[in-house]
Amino acid sequence: MAPALLDLAHWSTWAVCAVMKLPQLAAVRAARAARGLSVGSLLLELAGFLVFLRYQIYYGYPLPTYLEYPIIIAQDVILLLFILRFNGHMKRALFYAVTFGGGWYMLTLRKWIIDLAMNFCTLISAASKLAQLRCLWQTKDSGQVSALTWSMSAYTCATRIFTTVMTTNDLAVLIRFITMLILNIWVTATVLHYRKTKKTD
């Protein structure tokens, strides 16, 4: 029973992650605007995903426990490019690419660097969610922010809590997923709140 449940959790996580950012990408592309989206939040999220992926690879964790991260990272990069394009800041793309590429390399120069980065990864990822919440609170407008994308993120965190307990039982990874689950639910609720408020106006 447990192996079948674990396989179901892995497969459902991969399936959700394969399309997770598509509603957000479609909303931004259709509006040709990135109103309500925080570039800072996206950059922090991308940094957190890259650190987490590098950590999983470095320690040789089973591929099924992190296979979705390259997919999410690719979608985040496309979303970042859309936002930069529609905000008129495409020249920043090269700077971000060099920064993230250099960071990817530097993470595994020493074991203590990757361990420290993983400990900060939860803070970085939490900061990305808080930056998005701040943007929503300031504008009081969910704009092109997709509640579906954020709810899918919450779902994948919940499944990853289960798969982590069943496979690696890594405490740092568990703390990260529990924190992200709570914050993803909070962002989803905030997006829905402002969407409801806007409809009633």
Tab-separated table of C-alpha atoms in Angstrom:
chain	number	residue	atom	x	y	z
A	1	MET	CA	0.000	0.000	0.000
A	2	ALA	CA	2.713	2.515	0.997
A	3	PRO	CA	4.772	2.090	-2.217
A	4	ALA	CA	1.651	2.562	-4.356
A	5	LEU	CA	0.699	5.675	-2.375
A	6	LEU	CA	4.258	7.002	-2.721
A	7	ASP	CA	4.170	6.435	-6.487
A	8	LEU	CA	0.803	8.191	-6.698
A	9	ALA	CA	2.190	11.169	-4.755
A	10	HIS	CA	5.237	11.365	-7.050
A	11	TRP	CA	3.219	11.085	-10.261
A	12	SER	CA	0.560	13.555	-9.189
A	13	THR	CA	3.242	16.044	-8.122
A	14	TRP	CA	5.001	15.749	-11.488
A	15	ALA	CA	1.717	16.112	-13.366
A	16	VAL	CA	0.717	19.216	-11.412
A	17	CYS	CA	4.192	20.738	-11.740
A	18	ALA	CA	4.203	20.151	-15.501
A	19	VAL	CA	1.345	22.641	-15.800
A	20	MET	CA	1.657	24.607	-12.541
A	21	LYS	CA	2.838	27.919	-13.986
A	22	LEU	CA	0.794	27.663	-17.188
A	23	PRO	CA	-2.264	29.518	-15.775
A	24	GLN	CA	0.043	32.315	-14.608
A	25	LEU	CA	1.892	32.414	-17.915
A	26	ALA	CA	-1.400	32.472	-19.833
A	27	ALA	CA	-2.779	35.323	-17.695
A	28	VAL	CA	0.331	37.469	-18.152
A	29	ARG	CA	0.552	36.731	-21.864
A	30	ALA	CA	-3.128	37.426	-22.504
A	31	ALA	CA	-3.046	40.715	-20.587
A	32	ARG	CA	0.377	41.631	-21.956
A	33	ALA	CA	0.988	42.987	-18.465
A	34	ALA	CA	2.315	41.753	-15.138
A	35	ARG	CA	0.097	43.787	-12.796
A	36	GLY	CA	0.023	42.312	-9.296
A	37	LEU	CA	3.106	40.139	-9.820
A	38	SER	CA	6.250	40.777	-7.831
A	39	VAL	CA	9.545	40.413	-9.730
A	40	GLY	CA	11.335	40.213	-6.375
A	41	SER	CA	9.096	37.339	-5.334
A	42	LEU	CA	9.801	35.463	-8.556
A	43	LEU	CA	13.575	35.992	-8.275
A	44	LEU	CA	13.592	34.763	-4.669
A	45	GLU	CA	11.455	31.765	-5.626
A	46	LEU	CA	13.824	30.928	-8.455
A	47	ALA	CA	16.824	31.209	-6.119
A	48	GLY	CA	15.132	28.935	-3.587
A	49	PHE	CA	14.297	26.352	-6.258
A	50	LEU	CA	17.861	26.365	-7.591
A	51	VAL	CA	19.378	25.909	-4.123
A	52	PHE	CA	16.923	23.134	-3.311
A	53	LEU	CA	17.590	21.313	-6.586
A	54	ARG	CA	21.355	21.604	-6.143
A	55	TYR	CA	21.077	20.278	-2.570
A	56	GLN	CA	19.052	17.245	-3.663
A	57	ILE	CA	21.527	16.452	-6.460
A	58	TYR	CA	24.575	17.008	-4.222
A	59	TYR	CA	23.368	14.521	-1.626
A	60	GLY	CA	22.274	11.964	-4.196
A	61	TYR	CA	18.638	11.862	-3.155
A	62	PRO	CA	16.340	9.705	-5.300
A	63	LEU	CA	15.421	11.433	-8.559
A	64	PRO	CA	11.655	10.985	-8.006
A	65	THR	CA	11.865	13.259	-4.921
A	66	TYR	CA	12.933	16.313	-6.926
A	67	LEU	CA	12.217	15.596	-10.602
A	68	GLU	CA	9.678	18.423	-10.793
A	69	TYR	CA	12.205	21.159	-9.983
A	70	PRO	CA	13.797	21.451	-13.442
A	71	ILE	CA	10.270	21.749	-14.868
A	72	ILE	CA	9.244	24.456	-12.379
A	73	ILE	CA	12.520	26.332	-12.864
A	74	ALA	CA	12.030	26.373	-16.645
A	75	GLN	CA	8.491	27.723	-16.207
A	76	ASP	CA	9.714	30.370	-13.741
A	77	VAL	CA	12.397	31.498	-16.193
A	78	ILE	CA	9.781	31.875	-18.945
A	79	LEU	CA	7.504	33.794	-16.562
A	80	LEU	CA	10.401	36.050	-15.547
A	81	LEU	CA	11.145	36.775	-19.204
A	82	PHE	CA	7.466	37.643	-19.821
A	83	ILE	CA	7.420	39.989	-16.829
A	84	LEU	CA	10.690	41.650	-17.827
A	85	ARG	CA	9.440	42.071	-21.394
A	86	PHE	CA	6.068	43.547	-20.448
A	87	ASN	CA	7.660	45.835	-17.841
A	88	GLY	CA	10.303	47.010	-20.343
A	89	HIS	CA	13.275	45.560	-18.456
A	90	MET	CA	14.557	42.833	-20.809
A	91	LYS	CA	18.145	44.094	-20.451
A	92	ARG	CA	18.172	42.728	-16.893
A	93	ALA	CA	17.741	39.141	-18.144
A	94	LEU	CA	21.451	38.656	-18.868
A	95	PHE	CA	22.421	39.913	-15.407
A	96	TYR	CA	19.983	37.478	-13.768
A	97	ALA	CA	21.221	34.583	-15.921
A	98	VAL	CA	24.870	35.235	-14.996
A	99	THR	CA	24.001	35.651	-11.304
A	100	PHE	CA	22.001	32.424	-11.108
A	101	GLY	CA	24.544	30.499	-13.207
A	102	GLY	CA	27.404	31.617	-10.974
A	103	GLY	CA	25.411	30.795	-7.872
A	104	TRP	CA	24.648	27.297	-9.182
A	105	TYR	CA	28.371	26.652	-9.606
A	106	MET	CA	29.425	28.176	-6.266
A	107	LEU	CA	26.904	26.213	-4.210
A	108	THR	CA	28.948	23.012	-4.328
A	109	LEU	CA	32.469	24.399	-4.015
A	110	ARG	CA	32.412	23.255	-0.370
A	111	LYS	CA	30.015	21.020	1.563
A	112	TRP	CA	29.383	23.710	4.175
A	113	ILE	CA	28.235	26.127	1.452
A	114	ILE	CA	25.473	23.839	0.182
A	115	ASP	CA	24.401	22.991	3.754
A	116	LEU	CA	24.267	26.658	4.726
A	117	ALA	CA	22.449	27.527	1.500
A	118	MET	CA	19.840	24.843	2.191
A	119	ASN	CA	19.236	26.293	5.645
A	120	PHE	CA	18.780	29.724	4.073
A	121	CYS	CA	16.700	28.216	1.252
A	122	THR	CA	13.621	28.039	3.453
A	123	LEU	CA	14.068	31.686	4.430
A	124	ILE	CA	14.613	32.676	0.792
A	125	SER	CA	11.540	30.765	-0.363
A	126	ALA	CA	9.467	32.182	2.509
A	127	ALA	CA	10.675	35.674	1.595
A	128	SER	CA	9.478	35.104	-1.976
A	129	LYS	CA	5.973	34.304	-0.753
A	130	LEU	CA	6.011	37.251	1.658
A	131	ALA	CA	7.154	39.565	-1.168
A	132	GLN	CA	4.156	38.438	-3.237
A	133	LEU	CA	1.844	38.945	-0.261
A	134	ARG	CA	3.294	42.436	0.278
A	135	CYS	CA	2.711	43.289	-3.380
A	136	LEU	CA	-0.906	42.126	-3.089
A	137	TRP	CA	-1.483	44.040	0.142
A	138	GLN	CA	0.002	47.226	-1.287
A	139	THR	CA	-1.964	47.171	-4.525
A	140	LYS	CA	-5.097	45.545	-3.061
A	141	ASP	CA	-5.423	44.014	-6.523
A	142	SER	CA	-4.653	40.460	-7.570
A	143	GLY	CA	-4.260	41.624	-11.187
A	144	GLN	CA	-2.816	38.790	-13.271
A	145	VAL	CA	-1.875	36.642	-10.232
A	146	SER	CA	-3.256	33.138	-10.745
A	147	ALA	CA	-4.947	31.562	-7.713
A	148	LEU	CA	-4.823	28.228	-9.550
A	149	THR	CA	-1.021	28.389	-9.801
A	150	TRP	CA	-0.674	29.156	-6.094
A	151	SER	CA	-3.123	26.410	-5.092
A	152	MET	CA	-1.199	23.902	-7.221
A	153	SER	CA	1.966	24.993	-5.411
A	154	ALA	CA	0.244	24.273	-2.102
A	155	TYR	CA	-0.778	20.824	-3.335
A	156	THR	CA	2.768	19.933	-4.407
A	157	CYS	CA	4.126	21.022	-1.018
A	158	ALA	CA	1.606	18.761	0.709
A	159	THR	CA	2.565	15.773	-1.451
A	160	ARG	CA	6.270	16.486	-0.935
A	161	ILE	CA	5.809	16.462	2.841
A	162	PHE	CA	4.456	12.925	2.468
A	163	THR	CA	7.155	11.766	0.014
A	164	THR	CA	9.949	13.245	2.148
A	165	VAL	CA	8.702	11.426	5.247
A	166	MET	CA	8.495	8.196	3.243
A	167	THR	CA	11.937	8.473	1.580
A	168	THR	CA	14.714	10.714	2.942
A	169	ASN	CA	13.104	12.044	6.149
A	170	ASP	CA	15.429	15.067	5.864
A	171	LEU	CA	14.363	17.558	8.560
A	172	ALA	CA	15.557	20.645	6.638
A	173	VAL	CA	13.505	19.556	3.624
A	174	LEU	CA	10.419	18.859	5.773
A	175	ILE	CA	10.616	22.263	7.453
A	176	ARG	CA	10.884	23.891	4.032
A	177	PHE	CA	7.821	22.103	2.629
A	178	ILE	CA	5.672	22.747	5.715
A	179	THR	CA	6.585	26.450	5.662
A	180	MET	CA	5.909	26.706	1.923
A	181	LEU	CA	2.567	24.904	2.271
A	182	ILE	CA	1.364	27.431	4.844
A	183	LEU	CA	2.567	30.418	2.809
A	184	ASN	CA	1.186	29.098	-0.505
A	185	ILE	CA	-2.236	28.688	1.113
A	186	TRP	CA	-1.965	32.244	2.484
A	187	VAL	CA	-1.103	33.686	-0.937
A	188	THR	CA	-3.942	31.731	-2.570
A	189	ALA	CA	-6.420	33.016	0.015
A	190	THR	CA	-5.180	36.597	-0.453
A	191	VAL	CA	-5.485	36.386	-4.244
A	192	LEU	CA	-9.036	35.047	-3.923
A	193	HIS	CA	-9.899	37.735	-1.369
A	194	TYR	CA	-8.802	40.580	-3.655
A	195	ARG	CA	-10.436	38.962	-6.669
A	196	LYS	CA	-13.722	38.722	-4.708
A	197	THR	CA	-13.349	42.306	-3.454
A	198	LYS	CA	-12.787	43.584	-6.996
A	199	LYS	CA	-15.861	41.746	-8.331
A	200	THR	CA	-18.110	43.235	-5.646
A	201	ASP	CA	-16.942	46.820	-6.356
